[in-house]
CSV table of C-alpha atoms in Angstrom, one decimal:
chain,number,residue,atom,x,y,z
A,353,MET,CA,12.3,201.0,286.7
A,354,PHE,CA,15.2,200.8,289.3
A,355,ARG,CA,15.2,197.8,291.5
A,356,LYS,CA,19.0,198.2,292.9
A,357,ILE,CA,20.3,201.3,293.6
A,358,LEU,CA,24.1,202.1,294.7
A,359,VAL,CA,25.1,205.4,296.1
A,360,GLY,CA,28.3,206.7,296.4
A,361,TYR,CA,28.6,208.1,300.0
A,362,ASP,CA,31.3,210.4,301.3
A,363,GLY,CA,29.6,212.5,303.9
A,364,SER,CA,30.4,215.7,301.4
A,365,LYS,CA,27.6,218.0,300.4
A,366,GLY,CA,27.2,216.6,297.4
A,367,GLY,CA,27.1,213.0,298.7
A,368,LYS,CA,24.7,214.2,301.2
A,369,ALA,CA,22.4,215.3,298.3
A,370,ALA,CA,22.8,212.2,296.3
A,371,LEU,CA,21.9,210.3,299.1
A,372,GLN,CA,18.4,211.8,299.7
A,373,ARG,CA,17.8,211.7,296.2
A,374,ALA,CA,18.7,208.3,295.9
A,375,ALA,CA,16.4,207.3,299.2
A,376,VAL,CA,13.3,209.4,297.4
A,377,ILE,CA,14.1,207.4,294.2
A,378,ALA,CA,14.4,203.8,296.1
A,379,LYS,CA,11.0,204.6,298.0
A,380,GLU,CA,9.3,205.8,294.5
A,381,PHE,CA,10.5,202.2,292.8
A,382,THR,CA,10.3,200.0,295.9
A,383,ALA,CA,13.8,199.7,295.4
A,384,GLU,CA,17.0,198.0,297.0
A,385,ILE,CA,19.5,200.5,298.1
A,386,THR,CA,23.1,200.3,298.9
A,387,ALA,CA,25.3,203.3,300.0
A,388,LEU,CA,29.2,202.8,299.6
A,389,TRP,CA,32.0,204.5,301.3
A,390,VAL,CA,35.3,204.0,299.3
A,391,ARG,CA,38.1,204.2,301.7
A,392,GLU,CA,41.3,205.3,300.0
A,393,PRO,CA,44.4,203.1,300.8
A,394,LEU,CA,46.7,204.3,303.5
A,395,PRO,CA,50.2,205.0,303.0
A,396,ARG,CA,52.0,201.8,303.8
A,397,TYR,CA,55.0,203.2,305.7
A,398,SER,CA,54.8,206.4,307.8
A,399,ASP,CA,57.4,208.4,309.5
A,400,LEU,CA,56.0,208.5,312.8
A,401,PRO,CA,55.6,205.5,314.8
A,402,GLY,CA,52.1,205.0,315.5
A,403,GLU,CA,50.7,207.3,312.6
A,404,TYR,CA,49.4,204.6,310.3
A,405,GLU,CA,47.3,203.2,313.7
A,406,GLU,CA,46.2,206.7,314.2
A,407,GLU,CA,44.9,207.4,310.4
A,408,SER,CA,42.7,203.9,310.4
A,409,GLU,CA,41.3,204.3,313.8
A,410,ALA,CA,40.4,208.1,312.5
A,411,ALA,CA,38.9,206.9,309.4
A,412,ASP,CA,37.0,203.8,310.8
A,413,GLU,CA,35.5,206.9,313.1
A,414,TYR,CA,35.0,208.8,310.2
A,415,PHE,CA,32.6,206.0,308.6
A,416,GLN,CA,30.8,205.2,312.1
A,417,ALA,CA,29.9,208.8,312.0
A,418,ARG,CA,29.0,208.4,307.9
A,419,GLN,CA,26.6,205.4,308.6
A,420,LYS,CA,24.9,207.1,311.5
A,421,GLU,CA,24.0,209.5,308.9
A,422,VAL,CA,22.6,207.1,306.5
A,423,GLN,CA,20.8,205.4,309.1
A,424,GLY,CA,19.3,208.9,309.8
A,425,VAL,CA,18.4,209.1,306.0
A,426,ALA,CA,17.0,205.7,306.1
A,427,VAL,CA,14.9,206.2,309.1
A,428,GLN,CA,13.6,209.8,307.3
A,429,HIS,CA,12.5,207.8,304.5
A,430,GLY,CA,11.1,204.7,306.1
A,431,ILE,CA,13.3,202.4,304.3
A,432,ASN,CA,16.6,200.1,304.9
A,433,ILE,CA,19.9,201.2,303.1
A,434,PRO,CA,22.8,199.3,304.4
A,435,CYS,CA,26.3,200.7,304.1
A,436,GLU,CA,29.4,199.0,302.6
A,437,THR,CA,33.0,200.1,302.7
A,438,ARG,CA,35.7,199.3,300.3
A,439,ARG,CA,39.3,200.2,299.7
A,440,GLY,CA,40.7,201.4,296.7
A,441,HIS,CA,40.3,204.2,293.8
A,442,PRO,CA,36.7,205.7,294.2
A,443,ALA,CA,35.6,205.4,290.8
A,444,LYS,CA,37.0,202.2,289.7
A,445,THR,CA,35.8,200.6,293.4
A,446,ILE,CA,32.1,202.1,293.0
A,447,VAL,CA,32.0,201.0,289.2
A,448,LYS,CA,33.3,197.6,290.0
A,449,PHE,CA,31.2,197.4,293.3
A,450,ALA,CA,28.0,198.4,290.9
A,451,ASP,CA,29.4,195.8,288.1
A,452,ASP,CA,29.5,193.2,290.6
A,453,GLY,CA,26.1,193.6,292.5
A,454,ARG,CA,23.9,193.9,289.4
A,455,TYR,CA,22.9,197.2,290.5
A,456,ASP,CA,20.7,199.2,287.6
A,457,LEU,CA,21.7,202.8,289.2
A,458,ILE,CA,24.7,204.6,290.5
A,459,VAL,CA,23.7,207.9,292.3
A,460,ILE,CA,26.7,210.5,293.3
A,461,GLY,CA,27.2,213.7,294.2
A,462,HIS,CA,28.9,216.2,292.1
A,463,SER,CA,31.9,218.1,293.8
A,464,ASP,CA,32.4,221.4,293.7
A,465,HIS,CA,36.2,221.5,292.3
A,466,SER,CA,37.5,223.9,290.2
A,467,GLU,CA,37.9,223.2,286.6
A,468,LEU,CA,41.5,223.0,286.9
A,469,TRP,CA,40.9,220.6,289.5
A,470,GLY,CA,39.0,218.3,287.4
A,471,ARG,CA,41.3,218.6,284.6
A,472,LEU,CA,44.3,217.9,286.7
A,473,LEU,CA,42.9,215.3,288.5
A,474,GLY,CA,40.0,214.0,287.0
A,475,ASP,CA,36.1,214.1,288.4
A,476,THR,CA,34.9,211.1,290.0
A,477,ALA,CA,31.9,211.4,288.9
A,478,ASP,CA,32.9,211.8,285.2
A,479,ARG,CA,35.1,208.9,285.3
A,480,ILE,CA,31.9,206.9,287.0
A,481,SER,CA,29.5,208.1,284.2
A,482,ASP,CA,32.3,207.1,281.5
A,483,HIS,CA,32.6,203.6,282.6
A,484,ALA,CA,29.9,202.3,284.3
A,485,HIS,CA,27.4,199.4,282.8
A,486,CYS,CA,24.5,201.0,283.9
A,487,SER,CA,22.6,204.1,284.6
A,488,VAL,CA,24.1,207.0,286.7
A,489,LEU,CA,22.6,210.1,287.9
A,490,ILE,CA,24.9,212.9,289.5
A,491,VAL,CA,23.1,214.5,291.8
A,492,LYS,CA,24.1,218.6,292.1
A,493,GLN,CA,23.4,220.7,295.5
């Protein structure tokens, strides 16, 4: 049923639940799976010298830690899960990556933001489900 699965992974509780569910589905359908982490752009200018480099290094370390988590899940399920990273708005970037790669399922975690947060800023899962060309599975914790 599903041949290519994209899981948006950010290391959150919802992201971890989505990664586990995507791994189970990938194994069940012998599907290809990719984990995508979207880095939001850093500010171009900072107030302090070296601040930009420190933030960039911290983001690199964070991504490396997420890669280890993904590889742990891959080993647990006996599958291969390559990791990709892109910069940009999370929802737009995930939808574009899925469209460009012809994925047929996007799996994402549901965040537990308040209703007010969702109304003011929107929810990444809602935006992805509104704009994706393929099926979207939103995993609650």
